Short mmCIF file of C-alpha atoms in Angstrom, two decimals:
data_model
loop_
_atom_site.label_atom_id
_atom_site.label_comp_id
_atom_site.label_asym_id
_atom_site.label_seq_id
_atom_site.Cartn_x
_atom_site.Cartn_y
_atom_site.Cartn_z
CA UNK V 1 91.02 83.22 96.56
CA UNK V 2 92.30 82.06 100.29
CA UNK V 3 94.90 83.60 101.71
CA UNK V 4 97.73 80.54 100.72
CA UNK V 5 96.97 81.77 97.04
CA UNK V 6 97.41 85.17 97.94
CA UNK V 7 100.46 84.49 100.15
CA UNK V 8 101.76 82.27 97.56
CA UNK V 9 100.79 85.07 94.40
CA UNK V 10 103.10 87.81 96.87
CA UNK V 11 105.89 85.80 96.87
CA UNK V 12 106.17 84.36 93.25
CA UNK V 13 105.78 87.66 92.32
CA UNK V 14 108.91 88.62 94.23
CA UNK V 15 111.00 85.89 93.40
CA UNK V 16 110.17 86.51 89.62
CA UNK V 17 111.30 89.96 89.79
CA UNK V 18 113.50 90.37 91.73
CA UNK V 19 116.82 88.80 89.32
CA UNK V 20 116.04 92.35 87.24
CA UNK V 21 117.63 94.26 89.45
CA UNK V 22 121.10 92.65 89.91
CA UNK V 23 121.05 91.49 86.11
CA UNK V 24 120.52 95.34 85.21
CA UNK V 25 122.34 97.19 88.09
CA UNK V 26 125.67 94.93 88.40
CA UNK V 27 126.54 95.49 84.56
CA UNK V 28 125.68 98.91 83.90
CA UNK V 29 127.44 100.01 87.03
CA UNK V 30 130.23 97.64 86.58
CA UNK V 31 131.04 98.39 83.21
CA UNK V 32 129.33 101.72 82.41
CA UNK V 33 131.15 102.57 79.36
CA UNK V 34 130.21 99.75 77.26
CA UNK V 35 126.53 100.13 78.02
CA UNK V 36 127.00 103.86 77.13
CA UNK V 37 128.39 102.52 74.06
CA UNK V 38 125.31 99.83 73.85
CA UNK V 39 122.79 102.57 74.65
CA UNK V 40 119.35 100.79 73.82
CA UNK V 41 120.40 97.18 73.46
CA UNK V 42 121.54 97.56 77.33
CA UNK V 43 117.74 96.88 78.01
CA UNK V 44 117.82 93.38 76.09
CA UNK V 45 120.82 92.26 78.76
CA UNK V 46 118.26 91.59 81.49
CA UNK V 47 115.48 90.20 79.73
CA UNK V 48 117.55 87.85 78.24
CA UNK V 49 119.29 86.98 81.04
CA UNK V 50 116.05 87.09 83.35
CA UNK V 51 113.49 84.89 81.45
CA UNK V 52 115.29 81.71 81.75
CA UNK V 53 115.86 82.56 85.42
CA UNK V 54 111.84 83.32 85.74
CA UNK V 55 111.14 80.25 83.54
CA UNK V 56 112.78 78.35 85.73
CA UNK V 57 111.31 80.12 89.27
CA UNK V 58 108.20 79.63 87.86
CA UNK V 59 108.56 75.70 86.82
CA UNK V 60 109.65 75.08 90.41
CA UNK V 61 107.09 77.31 92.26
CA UNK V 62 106.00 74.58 94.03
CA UNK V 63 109.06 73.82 95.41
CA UNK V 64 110.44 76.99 96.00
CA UNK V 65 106.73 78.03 97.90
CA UNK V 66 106.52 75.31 99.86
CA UNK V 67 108.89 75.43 102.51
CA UNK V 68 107.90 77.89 105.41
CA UNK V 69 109.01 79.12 107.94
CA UNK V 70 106.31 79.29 110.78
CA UNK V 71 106.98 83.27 112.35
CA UNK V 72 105.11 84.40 115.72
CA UNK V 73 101.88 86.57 114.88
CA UNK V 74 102.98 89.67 115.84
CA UNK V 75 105.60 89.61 112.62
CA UNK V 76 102.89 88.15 110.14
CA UNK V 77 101.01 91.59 111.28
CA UNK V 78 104.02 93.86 110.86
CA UNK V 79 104.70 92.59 107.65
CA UNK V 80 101.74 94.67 106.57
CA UNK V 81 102.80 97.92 107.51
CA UNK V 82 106.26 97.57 106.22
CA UNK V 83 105.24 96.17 102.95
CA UNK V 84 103.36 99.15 102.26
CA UNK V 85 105.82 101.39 103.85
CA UNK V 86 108.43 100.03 101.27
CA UNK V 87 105.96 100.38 98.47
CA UNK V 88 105.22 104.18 99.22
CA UNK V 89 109.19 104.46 99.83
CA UNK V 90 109.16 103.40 96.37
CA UNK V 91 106.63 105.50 94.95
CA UNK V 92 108.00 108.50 96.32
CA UNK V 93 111.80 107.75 95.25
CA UNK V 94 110.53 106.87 91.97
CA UNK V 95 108.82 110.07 91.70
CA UNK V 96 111.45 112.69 92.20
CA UNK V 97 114.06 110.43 90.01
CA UNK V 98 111.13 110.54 87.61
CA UNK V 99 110.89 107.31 84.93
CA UNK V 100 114.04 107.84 83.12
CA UNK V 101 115.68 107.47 86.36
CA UNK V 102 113.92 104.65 87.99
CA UNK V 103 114.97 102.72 84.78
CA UNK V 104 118.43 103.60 84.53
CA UNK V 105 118.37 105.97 81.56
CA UNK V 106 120.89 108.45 82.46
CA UNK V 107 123.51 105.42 83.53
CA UNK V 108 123.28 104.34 79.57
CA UNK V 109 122.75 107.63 77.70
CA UNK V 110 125.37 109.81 78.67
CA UNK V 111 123.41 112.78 76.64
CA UNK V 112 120.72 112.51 79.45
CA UNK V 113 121.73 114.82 81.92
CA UNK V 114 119.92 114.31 85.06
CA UNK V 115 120.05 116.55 87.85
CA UNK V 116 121.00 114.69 91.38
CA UNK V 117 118.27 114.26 93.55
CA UNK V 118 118.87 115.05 97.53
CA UNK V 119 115.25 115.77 98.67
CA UNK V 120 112.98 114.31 100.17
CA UNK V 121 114.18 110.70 101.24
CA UNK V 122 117.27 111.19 99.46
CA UNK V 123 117.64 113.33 102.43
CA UNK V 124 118.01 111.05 105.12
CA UNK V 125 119.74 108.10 103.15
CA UNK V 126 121.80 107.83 99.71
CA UNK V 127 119.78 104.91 98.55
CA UNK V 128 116.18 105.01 99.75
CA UNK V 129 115.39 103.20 96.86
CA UNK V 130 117.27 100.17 97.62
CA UNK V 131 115.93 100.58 101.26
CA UNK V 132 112.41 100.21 100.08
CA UNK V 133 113.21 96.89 98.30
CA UNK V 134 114.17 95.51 101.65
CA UNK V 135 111.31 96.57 103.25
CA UNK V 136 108.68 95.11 100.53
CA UNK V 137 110.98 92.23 100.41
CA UNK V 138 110.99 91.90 104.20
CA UNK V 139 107.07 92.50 104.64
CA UNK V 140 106.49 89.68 101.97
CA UNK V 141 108.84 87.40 103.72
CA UNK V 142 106.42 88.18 106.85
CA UNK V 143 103.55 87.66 105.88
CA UNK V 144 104.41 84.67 103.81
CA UNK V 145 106.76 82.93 106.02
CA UNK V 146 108.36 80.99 102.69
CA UNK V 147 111.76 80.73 103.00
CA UNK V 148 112.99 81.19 99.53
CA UNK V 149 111.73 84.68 100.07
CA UNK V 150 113.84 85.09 103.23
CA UNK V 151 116.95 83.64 101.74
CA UNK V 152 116.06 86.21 98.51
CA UNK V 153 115.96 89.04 101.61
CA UNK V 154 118.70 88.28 102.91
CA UNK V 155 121.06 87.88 100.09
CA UNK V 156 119.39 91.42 98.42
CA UNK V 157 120.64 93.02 101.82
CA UNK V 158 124.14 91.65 100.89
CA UNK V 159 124.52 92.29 97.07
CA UNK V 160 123.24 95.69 97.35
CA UNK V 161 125.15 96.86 99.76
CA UNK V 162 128.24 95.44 99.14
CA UNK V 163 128.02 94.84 95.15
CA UNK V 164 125.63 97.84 93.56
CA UNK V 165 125.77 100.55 95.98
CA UNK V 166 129.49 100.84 95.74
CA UNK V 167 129.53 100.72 92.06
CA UNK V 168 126.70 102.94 91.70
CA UNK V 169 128.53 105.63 94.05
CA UNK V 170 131.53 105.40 91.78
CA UNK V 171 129.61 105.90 88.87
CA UNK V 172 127.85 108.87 90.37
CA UNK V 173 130.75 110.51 91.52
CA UNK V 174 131.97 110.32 87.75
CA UNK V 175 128.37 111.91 87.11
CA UNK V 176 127.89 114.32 89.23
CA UNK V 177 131.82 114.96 90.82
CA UNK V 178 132.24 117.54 93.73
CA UNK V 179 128.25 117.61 93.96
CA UNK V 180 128.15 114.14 94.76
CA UNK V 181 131.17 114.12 96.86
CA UNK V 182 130.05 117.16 99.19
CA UNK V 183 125.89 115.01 99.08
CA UNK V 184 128.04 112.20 100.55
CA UNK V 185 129.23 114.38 103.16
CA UNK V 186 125.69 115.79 104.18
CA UNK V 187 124.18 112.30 104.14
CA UNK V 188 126.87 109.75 105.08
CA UNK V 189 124.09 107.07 105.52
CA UNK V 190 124.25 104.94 102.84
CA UNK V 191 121.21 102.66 103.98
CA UNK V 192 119.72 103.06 107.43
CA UNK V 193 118.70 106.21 108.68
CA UNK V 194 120.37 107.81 111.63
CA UNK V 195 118.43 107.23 114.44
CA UNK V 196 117.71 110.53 116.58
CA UNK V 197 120.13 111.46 118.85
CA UNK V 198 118.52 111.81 122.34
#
């Protein structure tokens, strides 16, 4: 396998994926009592929304993997570093919210109390999850240099932080209430970490 197919294989994989995030998030944050209501069926929303969108990624792969971008070097190399950085982000969020929460259970079954999570990188920023998808997103884009994947990037950056974060905050301050409120206070990074102060 050279490293085109392998470059290529990152970013398909990406670009495939990705739609499951805004197809799931937007909705069940958006309107969270009907997809209490829904419960299970919630789950079909996105694949039935996301497999003609990754039928038709895939048809046009060609197209969609051709056009690059050539990048200096020294950013194919960094890509590396944060890709993986972003993946163990991921891992470790994904962890202490535990399965149910990675997938969104205790958004649609109101039954499933969940505690809130504020350790670890939930520390230093509200979403660290969201934070990691840029980063993988960003190291793939890096490395790759195709464009679709930068335009994908870019407009992630956007819809998350001005589309799902919001609504998510709103739903977990309907969650969680004064807990939530007074996290928001001790972290008031939403999505970059505070630099140290000198």
């Amino acid at each position: 396998m050279s490293e085109t197919d392998v470059n290529d294989f990152l970013a398909l994989i990406i670009l495939l994926f990705w739609p499951v995030i805004p197809l799931f998030w937007i909705p069940v944050h958006f309107a969270a009592r009907f997809f209490k209501r829904l419960g299970l069926w919630t789950y079909l929303l996105p694949l039935l929304t996301w497999i003609p969108g990754a039928y038709l990624i895939y048809a046009y792969r060609s197209h969609l993997l051709q056009l690059r971008i050539p990048l200096p070097d020294v950013l194919n190399l960094v890509g590396v570093p944060i890709l993986f950085a972003g993946l163990l982000l991921h891992l470790w969020t994904a962890r202490l919210l535990g399965l149910w929460g990675i997938i969104g259970v205790p958004e649609v079954f109101p039954k499933m109390k969940k505690k809130l999570v504020s350790k670890g990188p939930y520390s230093v920023v509200r979403h660290p999850t969201y934070l990691a998808h840029t980063m993988i997103f960003s190291g793939v884009f890096f490395i790759t240099e195709v464009v679709a994947l930068g335009a994908l990037t870019i407009g992630d950056f956007i819809i998350v932080n001005a589309v799902i974060i919001p609504l998510e905050e709103k739903e977990l301050l309907r969650r969680f209430g004064k807990e939530y409120r007074s996290y928001q206070e001790e972290v008031p990074q939403r999505f970059f970490p505070r630099l140290p102060k000198k």
